[in-house]
PDB file of C-alpha atoms and ligand atoms in Angstrom:
ATOM      1  CA  MET A   1      82.470  80.969 102.824  1.00 91.00           C
ATOM      2  CA  ILE A   2      82.399  84.723 103.360  1.00 97.00           C
ATOM      3  CA  THR A   3      82.490  85.603 107.042  1.00 97.00           C
ATOM      4  CA  ILE A   4      80.884  88.733 108.470  1.00 98.00           C
ATOM      5  CA  LYS A   5      82.733  89.783 111.614  1.00 98.00           C
ATOM      6  CA  SER A   6      80.990  90.798 114.812  1.00 98.00           C
ATOM      7  CA  LYS A   7      81.974  93.943 116.733  1.00 98.00           C
ATOM      8  CA  SER A   8      84.172  91.987 119.131  1.00 98.00           C
ATOM      9  CA  GLU A   9      85.838  90.076 116.285  1.00 98.00           C
ATOM     10  CA  ILE A  10      86.532  93.356 114.503  1.00 98.00           C
ATOM     11  CA  GLU A  11      88.300  94.680 117.620  1.00 98.00           C
ATOM     12  CA  LEU A  12      90.576  91.634 117.591  1.00 98.00           C
ATOM     13  CA  MET A  13      91.172  91.978 113.839  1.00 98.00           C
ATOM     14  CA  LYS A  14      92.145  95.605 114.379  1.00 98.00           C
ATOM     15  CA  GLU A  15      94.885  94.646 116.830  1.00 98.00           C
ATOM     16  CA  SER A  16      96.421  92.041 114.474  1.00 98.00           C
ATOM     17  CA  CYS A  17      96.257  94.553 111.627  1.00 98.00           C
ATOM     18  CA  ARG A  18      97.687  97.415 113.693  1.00 98.00           C
ATOM     19  CA  LEU A  19     100.708  95.239 114.509  1.00 98.00           C
ATOM     20  CA  THR A  20     101.205  94.468 110.818  1.00 98.00           C
ATOM     21  CA  GLY A  21     101.242  98.186 110.043  1.00 98.00           C
ATOM     22  CA  LEU A  22     103.657  98.820 112.928  1.00 98.00           C
ATOM     23  CA  LEU A  23     105.973  96.051 111.757  1.00 98.00           C
ATOM     24  CA  TYR A  24     106.549  97.859 108.467  1.00 98.00           C
ATOM     25  CA  LYS A  25     107.555 101.001 110.358  1.00 98.00           C
ATOM     26  CA  GLU A  26     110.123  98.870 112.170  1.00 98.00           C
ATOM     27  CA  LEU A  27     111.371  97.032 109.069  1.00 98.00           C
ATOM     28  CA  GLU A  28     111.703 100.259 107.117  1.00 98.00           C
ATOM     29  CA  LYS A  29     114.481 101.361 109.485  1.00 98.00           C
ATOM     30  CA  HIS A  30     116.533  98.296 108.562  1.00 98.00           C
ATOM     31  CA  ILE A  31     116.047  98.201 104.784  1.00 98.00           C
ATOM     32  CA  LYS A  32     119.459  99.365 103.590  1.00 98.00           C
ATOM     33  CA  PRO A  33     122.149  98.076 101.233  1.00 98.00           C
ATOM     34  CA  GLY A  34     124.095  95.236 102.903  1.00 98.00           C
ATOM     35  CA  ILE A  35     121.336  93.682 105.011  1.00 98.00           C
ATOM     36  CA  SER A  36     120.099  90.229 104.042  1.00 98.00           C
ATOM     37  CA  THR A  37     116.454  89.273 103.761  1.00 98.00           C
ATOM     38  CA  TYR A  38     117.255  86.566 106.350  1.00 98.00           C
ATOM     39  CA  GLU A  39     118.085  89.302 108.852  1.00 98.00           C
ATOM     40  CA  LEU A  40     114.866  91.169 108.010  1.00 99.00           C
ATOM     41  CA  ASP A  41     112.936  87.962 108.630  1.00 98.00           C
ATOM     42  CA  LYS A  42     114.534  87.549 112.068  1.00 98.00           C
ATOM     43  CA  ILE A  43     113.706  91.167 112.964  1.00 98.00           C
ATOM     44  CA  ALA A  44     110.107  90.619 111.871  1.00 98.00           C
ATOM     45  CA  GLU A  45     109.653  87.415 113.826  1.00 98.00           C
ATOM     46  CA  SER A  46     111.154  88.955 116.994  1.00 98.00           C
ATOM     47  CA  PHE A  47     108.809  91.928 116.624  1.00 98.00           C
ATOM     48  CA  MET A  48     105.788  89.633 116.357  1.00 98.00           C
ATOM     49  CA  ARG A  49     106.783  87.495 119.351  1.00 98.00           C
ATOM     50  CA  GLU A  50     107.527  90.598 121.479  1.00 98.00           C
ATOM     51  CA  HIS A  51     103.978  91.764 120.771  1.00 98.00           C
ATOM     52  CA  GLY A  52     102.384  88.468 121.760  1.00 98.00           C
ATOM     53  CA  ALA A  53     101.723  87.564 118.143  1.00 98.00           C
ATOM     54  CA  SER A  54     103.001  84.980 115.699  1.00 98.00           C
ATOM     55  CA  PRO A  55     103.858  84.789 111.999  1.00 98.00           C
ATOM     56  CA  ALA A  56     100.894  83.212 110.200  1.00 98.00           C
ATOM     57  CA  GLN A  57     103.013  82.431 107.156  1.00 97.00           C
ATOM     58  CA  LYS A  58     105.695  80.443 108.987  1.00 97.00           C
ATOM     59  CA  GLY A  59     104.991  76.770 108.422  1.00 96.00           C
ATOM     60  CA  TYR A  60     102.011  77.609 106.217  1.00 95.00           C
ATOM     61  CA  ASN A  61     101.172  74.599 104.134  1.00 90.00           C
ATOM     62  CA  PRO A  62      99.100  75.350 101.062  1.00 84.00           C
ATOM     63  CA  GLY A  63      98.243  71.674 100.663  1.00 86.00           C
ATOM     64  CA  ILE A  64      99.585  71.538  97.121  1.00 86.00           C
ATOM     65  CA  LYS A  65     101.582  68.450  96.205  1.00 85.00           C
ATOM     66  CA  GLY A  66     105.315  69.136  96.070  1.00 81.00           C
ATOM     67  CA  VAL A  67     105.083  72.532  97.790  1.00 88.00           C
ATOM     68  CA  PRO A  68     106.900  72.567 101.147  1.00 92.00           C
ATOM     69  CA  PRO A  69     105.533  74.621 104.087  1.00 96.00           C
ATOM     70  CA  PHE A  70     106.659  78.262 103.911  1.00 97.00           C
ATOM     71  CA  PRO A  71     109.748  78.465 106.155  1.00 97.00           C
ATOM     72  CA  CYS A  72     109.780  82.130 107.213  1.00 98.00           C
ATOM     73  CA  SER A  73     107.797  84.923 108.857  1.00 98.00           C
ATOM     74  CA  ILE A  74     107.804  87.303 105.885  1.00 98.00           C
ATOM     75  CA  CYS A  75     107.948  86.932 102.110  1.00 98.00           C
ATOM     76  CA  THR A  76     110.751  88.953 100.523  1.00 98.00           C
ATOM     77  CA  SER A  77     110.693  89.392  96.747  1.00 98.00           C
ATOM     78  CA  ILE A  78     113.445  91.353  95.011  1.00 98.00           C
ATOM     79  CA  ASN A  79     113.260  93.079  91.581  1.00 98.00           C
ATOM     80  CA  ASP A  80     111.822  90.522  89.107  1.00 98.00           C
ATOM     81  CA  GLU A  81     110.513  88.409  91.988  1.00 98.00           C
ATOM     82  CA  VAL A  82     106.807  89.215  92.286  1.00 98.00           C
ATOM     83  CA  ILE A  83     105.620  87.507  95.474  1.00 98.00           C
ATOM     84  CA  HIS A  84     106.378  84.663  97.890  1.00 98.00           C
ATOM     85  CA  GLY A  85     110.178  85.073  97.836  1.00 98.00           C
ATOM     86  CA  ILE A  86     111.878  83.184 100.678  1.00 98.00           C
ATOM     87  CA  PRO A  87     114.232  85.180 102.940  1.00 98.00           C
ATOM     88  CA  SER A  88     117.834  84.009 102.659  1.00 98.00           C
ATOM     89  CA  LYS A  89     121.315  84.781 104.000  1.00 98.00           C
ATOM     90  CA  ARG A  90     122.449  84.916 100.370  1.00 98.00           C
ATOM     91  CA  ALA A  91     119.900  87.584  99.408  1.00 98.00           C
ATOM     92  CA  ILE A  92     121.807  90.715 100.396  1.00 98.00           C
ATOM     93  CA  LEU A  93     120.116  93.964  99.458  1.00 98.00           C
ATOM     94  CA  LYS A  94     121.884  96.294  97.032  1.00 98.00           C
ATOM     95  CA  GLU A  95     121.409  99.982  96.309  1.00 98.00           C
ATOM     96  CA  GLY A  96     118.412 100.459  94.019  1.00 98.00           C
ATOM     97  CA  ASP A  97     116.862  97.018  94.569  1.00 99.00           C
ATOM     98  CA  ILE A  98     113.086  96.853  94.611  1.00 98.00           C
ATOM     99  CA  LEU A  99     112.029  94.863  97.667  1.00 99.00           C
ATOM    100  CA  SER A 100     108.466  93.680  98.209  1.00 98.00           C
ATOM    101  CA  ILE A 101     107.601  92.339 101.646  1.00 99.00           C
ATOM    102  CA  ASP A 102     104.366  90.533 102.448  1.00 98.00           C
ATOM    103  CA  THR A 103     103.430  89.292 105.887  1.00 98.00           C
ATOM    104  CA  VAL A 104     100.494  88.131 107.954  1.00 98.00           C
ATOM    105  CA  ILE A 105     100.442  88.593 111.725  1.00 98.00           C
ATOM    106  CA  TYR A 106      98.292  86.282 113.858  1.00 98.00           C
ATOM    107  CA  LYS A 107      97.102  87.304 117.308  1.00 98.00           C
ATOM    108  CA  ASN A 108      94.077  86.382 119.470  1.00 97.00           C
ATOM    109  CA  GLY A 109      92.695  84.145 116.740  1.00 98.00           C
ATOM    110  CA  PHE A 110      92.770  86.713 113.930  1.00 98.00           C
ATOM    111  CA  ASN A 111      95.064  87.653 111.064  1.00 98.00           C
ATOM    112  CA  GLY A 112      96.315  90.987 109.730  1.00 98.00           C
ATOM    113  CA  ASP A 113      97.743  90.956 106.210  1.00 98.00           C
ATOM    114  CA  ALA A 114      99.681  93.699 104.421  1.00 99.00           C
ATOM    115  CA  ALA A 115     102.421  94.085 101.822  1.00 99.00           C
ATOM    116  CA  ARG A 116     104.725  96.977 101.005  1.00 98.00           C
ATOM    117  CA  THR A 117     107.337  97.588  98.336  1.00 98.00           C
ATOM    118  CA  PHE A 118     110.487  99.560  99.112  1.00 98.00           C
ATOM    119  CA  ILE A 119     113.405 100.847  97.102  1.00 98.00           C
ATOM    120  CA  VAL A 120     116.679 100.055  98.825  1.00 98.00           C
ATOM    121  CA  GLY A 121     118.655 103.285  99.150  1.00 98.00           C
ATOM    122  CA  LYS A 122     118.432 105.395  96.012  1.00 98.00           C
ATOM    123  CA  ALA A 123     116.216 104.316  93.083  1.00 98.00           C
ATOM    124  CA  LYS A 124     117.953 103.249  89.871  1.00 98.00           C
ATOM    125  CA  SER A 125     115.425 105.126  87.757  1.00 98.00           C
ATOM    126  CA  ASN A 126     112.297 107.265  87.895  1.00 98.00           C
ATOM    127  CA  GLU A 127     110.484 104.359  86.271  1.00 98.00           C
ATOM    128  CA  ASP A 128     111.199 102.183  89.333  1.00 98.00           C
ATOM    129  CA  GLU A 129     109.727 104.844  91.579  1.00 98.00           C
ATOM    130  CA  ARG A 130     106.731 105.118  89.263  1.00 98.00           C
ATOM    131  CA  LEU A 131     106.134 101.363  89.469  1.00 98.00           C
ATOM    132  CA  LEU A 132     105.816 101.620  93.257  1.00 98.00           C
ATOM    133  CA  GLU A 133     103.579 104.659  93.005  1.00 98.00           C
ATOM    134  CA  ILE A 134     101.189 103.100  90.478  1.00 98.00           C
ATOM    135  CA  THR A 135     100.984  99.888  92.535  1.00 99.00           C
ATOM    136  CA  ARG A 136     100.145 101.807  95.693  1.00 98.00           C
ATOM    137  CA  LYS A 137      97.658 104.040  93.906  1.00 98.00           C
ATOM    138  CA  ALA A 138      95.984 100.983  92.350  1.00 99.00           C
ATOM    139  CA  PHE A 139      95.048  99.831  95.852  1.00 99.00           C
ATOM    140  CA  PHE A 140      93.423 103.200  96.574  1.00 98.00           C
ATOM    141  CA  GLU A 141      91.601 103.122  93.233  1.00 98.00           C
ATOM    142  CA  GLY A 142      90.259  99.694  94.194  1.00 98.00           C
ATOM    143  CA  ILE A 143      88.994 100.609  97.643  1.00 98.00           C
ATOM    144  CA  LYS A 144      86.960 103.510  96.279  1.00 98.00           C
ATOM    145  CA  TYR A 145      84.570 100.733  95.268  1.00 98.00           C
ATOM    146  CA  ALA A 146      84.845  98.737  98.507  1.00 98.00           C
ATOM    147  CA  VAL A 147      81.535  99.991  99.803  1.00 98.00           C
ATOM    148  CA  LYS A 148      78.277  98.401 100.886  1.00 98.00           C
ATOM    149  CA  GLY A 149      76.112  97.295  97.970  1.00 97.00           C
ATOM    150  CA  ASN A 150      78.895  97.157  95.373  1.00 98.00           C
ATOM    151  CA  ARG A 151      80.323  93.908  94.094  1.00 98.00           C
ATOM    152  CA  ILE A 152      83.831  92.500  94.350  1.00 98.00           C
ATOM    153  CA  GLY A 153      84.201  92.830  90.569  1.00 98.00           C
ATOM    154  CA  ASP A 154      83.922  96.604  90.958  1.00 98.00           C
ATOM    155  CA  ILE A 155      87.119  96.616  93.047  1.00 98.00           C
ATOM    156  CA  SER A 156      88.879  94.207  90.668  1.00 98.00           C
ATOM    157  CA  HIS A 157      87.928  96.199  87.593  1.00 98.00           C
ATOM    158  CA  ALA A 158      89.101  99.502  89.082  1.00 98.00           C
ATOM    159  CA  ILE A 159      92.518  98.072  89.981  1.00 99.00           C
ATOM    160  CA  GLY A 160      93.090  96.358  86.629  1.00 98.00           C
ATOM    161  CA  GLN A 161      91.967  99.325  84.569  1.00 98.00           C
ATOM    162  CA  PHE A 162      94.127 101.759  86.519  1.00 99.00           C
ATOM    163  CA  VAL A 163      97.262  99.632  86.219  1.00 99.00           C
ATOM    164  CA  GLU A 164      96.824  98.936  82.510  1.00 98.00           C
ATOM    165  CA  LYS A 165      95.981 102.553  81.735  1.00 98.00           C
ATOM    166  CA  ASN A 166      99.356 103.392  83.244  1.00 98.00           C
ATOM    167  CA  GLY A 167     101.174 100.932  80.988  1.00 98.00           C
ATOM    168  CA  TYR A 168     101.811  98.083  83.435  1.00 98.00           C
ATOM    169  CA  SER A 169     100.348  94.597  83.921  1.00 98.00           C
ATOM    170  CA  VAL A 170      98.533  92.933  86.806  1.00 98.00           C
ATOM    171  CA  VAL A 171      99.274  89.376  87.866  1.00 98.00           C
ATOM    172  CA  ARG A 172      96.284  87.179  87.086  1.00 98.00           C
ATOM    173  CA  GLU A 173      97.184  83.933  88.841  1.00 98.00           C
ATOM    174  CA  PHE A 174      97.153  85.396  92.362  1.00 98.00           C
ATOM    175  CA  GLN A 175      94.570  87.575  94.028  1.00 98.00           C
ATOM    176  CA  GLY A 176      93.375  89.337  97.156  1.00 98.00           C
ATOM    177  CA  HIS A 177      91.067  87.549  99.558  1.00 98.00           C
ATOM    178  CA  GLY A 178      88.818  87.680 102.558  1.00 98.00           C
ATOM    179  CA  ILE A 179      90.656  87.353 105.858  1.00 98.00           C
ATOM    180  CA  GLY A 180      89.801  86.766 109.499  1.00 98.00           C
ATOM    181  CA  ARG A 181      90.314  83.654 111.595  1.00 98.00           C
ATOM    182  CA  GLN A 182      91.837  82.186 108.438  1.00 97.00           C
ATOM    183  CA  MET A 183      94.613  83.853 106.470  1.00 97.00           C
ATOM    184  CA  HIS A 184      92.696  83.184 103.264  1.00 96.00           C
ATOM    185  CA  GLU A 185      88.917  83.335 103.291  1.00 98.00           C
ATOM    186  CA  ASP A 186      86.330  83.967 100.606  1.00 98.00           C
ATOM    187  CA  PRO A 187      85.815  85.963  98.503  1.00 98.00           C
ATOM    188  CA  GLY A 188      88.766  85.915  96.127  1.00 98.00           C
ATOM    189  CA  ILE A 189      89.543  89.424  94.896  1.00 98.00           C
ATOM    190  CA  PRO A 190      91.306  89.356  91.509  1.00 98.00           C
ATOM    191  CA  ASN A 191      93.194  92.433  90.315  1.00 98.00           C
ATOM    192  CA  TYR A 192      91.202  92.461  87.085  1.00 98.00           C
ATOM    193  CA  GLY A 193      87.574  91.793  86.307  1.00 98.00           C
ATOM    194  CA  LYS A 194      84.191  93.044  85.309  1.00 98.00           C
ATOM    195  CA  PRO A 195      82.215  95.642  87.219  1.00 98.00           C
ATOM    196  CA  GLY A 196      78.912  94.456  88.655  1.00 98.00           C
ATOM    197  CA  LYS A 197      80.150  90.846  88.958  1.00 98.00           C
ATOM    198  CA  GLY A 198      81.050  88.726  91.959  1.00 98.00           C
ATOM    199  CA  PRO A 199      79.800  88.675  95.558  1.00 98.00           C
ATOM    200  CA  ARG A 200      77.982  91.648  97.030  1.00 98.00           C
ATOM    201  CA  ILE A 201      80.045  93.752  99.455  1.00 98.00           C
ATOM    202  CA  GLU A 202      78.612  93.953 102.971  1.00 98.00           C
ATOM    203  CA  PRO A 203      79.530  95.687 106.244  1.00 98.00           C
ATOM    204  CA  GLY A 204      81.579  93.447 108.536  1.00 98.00           C
ATOM    205  CA  MET A 205      83.580  91.886 105.713  1.00 98.00           C
ATOM    206  CA  THR A 206      87.346  92.116 106.146  1.00 98.00           C
ATOM    207  CA  LEU A 207      89.264  91.966 102.896  1.00 98.00           C
ATOM    208  CA  ALA A 208      92.937  91.880 101.904  1.00 98.00           C
ATOM    209  CA  ILE A 209      93.229  93.861  98.686  1.00 98.00           C
ATOM    210  CA  GLU A 210      96.591  93.491  97.014  1.00 98.00           C
ATOM    211  CA  PRO A 211      97.595  94.762  93.586  1.00 98.00           C
ATOM    212  CA  MET A 212     100.598  92.816  92.212  1.00 98.00           C
ATOM    213  CA  VAL A 213     101.980  94.837  89.340  1.00 99.00           C
ATOM    214  CA  ILE A 214     104.570  94.003  86.687  1.00 98.00           C
ATOM    215  CA  MET A 215     106.356  96.664  84.684  1.00 98.00           C
ATOM    216  CA  GLY A 216     106.328  94.514  81.533  1.00 98.00           C
ATOM    217  CA  LYS A 217     104.170  91.590  80.447  1.00 98.00           C
ATOM    218  CA  PRO A 218     101.842  89.832  82.928  1.00 98.00           C
ATOM    219  CA  ASN A 219     103.347  86.348  82.522  1.00 98.00           C
ATOM    220  CA  ILE A 220     104.914  84.751  85.576  1.00 98.00           C
ATOM    221  CA  LEU A 221     106.998  81.693  86.410  1.00 98.00           C
ATOM    222  CA  GLU A 222     107.504  79.730  89.606  1.00 95.00           C
ATOM    223  CA  LEU A 223     110.997  78.868  90.862  1.00 96.00           C
ATOM    224  CA  ASP A 224     111.996  75.351  91.899  1.00 93.00           C
ATOM    225  CA  ASP A 225     111.707  76.272  95.591  1.00 94.00           C
ATOM    226  CA  GLY A 226     107.950  75.841  95.098  1.00 93.00           C
ATOM    227  CA  TRP A 227     107.211  79.390  96.272  1.00 96.00           C
ATOM    228  CA  THR A 228     109.002  82.257  94.570  1.00 97.00           C
ATOM    229  CA  ILE A 229     107.065  83.802  91.688  1.00 98.00           C
ATOM    230  CA  ILE A 230     109.101  85.750  89.118  1.00 98.00           C
ATOM    231  CA  THR A 231     108.230  87.712  86.015  1.00 98.00           C
ATOM    232  CA  GLU A 232     108.787  85.804  82.795  1.00 98.00           C
ATOM    233  CA  ASP A 233     110.214  88.807  80.958  1.00 98.00           C
ATOM    234  CA  GLY A 234     112.596  89.759  83.772  1.00 98.00           C
ATOM    235  CA  THR A 235     111.041  93.171  84.385  1.00 98.00           C
ATOM    236  CA  SER A 236     110.496  94.346  87.937  1.00 98.00           C
ATOM    237  CA  ALA A 237     107.344  93.923  89.993  1.00 98.00           C
ATOM    238  CA  ALA A 238     105.744  95.581  93.007  1.00 99.00           C
ATOM    239  CA  HIS A 239     103.112  94.609  95.565  1.00 99.00           C
ATOM    240  CA  TYR A 240     100.974  96.723  97.875  1.00 98.00           C
ATOM    241  CA  GLU A 241      98.352  95.351 100.224  1.00 98.00           C
ATOM    242  CA  ASN A 242      96.206  96.296 103.172  1.00 99.00           C
ATOM    243  CA  THR A 243      93.500  94.587 105.158  1.00 99.00           C
ATOM    244  CA  ILE A 244      90.347  96.678 105.124  1.00 98.00           C
ATOM    245  CA  LEU A 245      87.014  96.612 106.951  1.00 98.00           C
ATOM    246  CA  ILE A 246      83.761  97.227 105.078  1.00 98.00           C
ATOM    247  CA  THR A 247      81.488  99.540 107.059  1.00 98.00           C
ATOM    248  CA  GLU A 248      78.164 101.301 106.514  1.00 98.00           C
ATOM    249  CA  LYS A 249      80.152 104.152 104.960  1.00 97.00           C
ATOM    250  CA  GLU A 250      83.781 104.364 103.757  1.00 97.00           C
ATOM    251  CA  PRO A 251      86.042 101.323 104.224  1.00 98.00           C
ATOM    252  CA  GLU A 252      88.542 101.441 107.088  1.00 98.00           C
ATOM    253  CA  ILE A 253      92.131 100.529 106.289  1.00 98.00           C
ATOM    254  CA  LEU A 254      93.200  98.467 109.283  1.00 98.00           C
ATOM    255  CA  THR A 255      96.879  97.945 108.464  1.00 98.00           C
ATOM    256  CA  LEU A 256      97.743 101.602 107.845  1.00 97.00           C
ATOM    257  CA  LEU A 257      98.637 103.570 110.962  1.00 89.00           C
TER     258      LEU A 257
HETATM  259 MG1   MG B 301      99.635  89.394 102.089  1.00 81.03          MG
END
């Protein structure tokens, strides 16, 4: 079911989303060679608790047989890991690593969802920097179409076309989504699709739009931990996401400060 948020619900959403944006400012200070993703997870959880919020992902149970609840407050995916990587003491960041972080902050009954990709220290190549840039720009291409009267497929199409035009692939098995009281609400927002298709976009919708981009082929694999998604061809991936609010005019990006 697609939920249309009331004015008061939107105010609560904005606070959860603002904290998610702020968290990335905090994490960015710590993303350096030598730190483990376990330590980043601890920093993130402390930040959330200090702000009267909690990590929506911690203990999240997708209800799929054989998949354990997600154990941490953030997802940390390095290089050929695309999404849903589990923070670990053994995952120590190295110069030039590509680190994608995805997190959802829950406060006052509402969720704020955003993802960012960082290069640890100095990039190994211009191509790595370009991957991040195209992924980020794909989000902005998508939200050009996130306006009243359009359809979800317009957003999907814009993202997919932009990424492929630039020589990369979008992940097809995972997608953006509505968000609000639940971390995942309708509608699903694929990163590819046909314009003019899918649900109509209306003011009061809050949507998490999240291009997941692979440098090489789109195929993915899942690791035995039941969570981590990696690229099949071993090329690197990036992820960029914000929660947005559909208004009468331009969309508002709630997780960017
Ligand atoms: Mg997310």
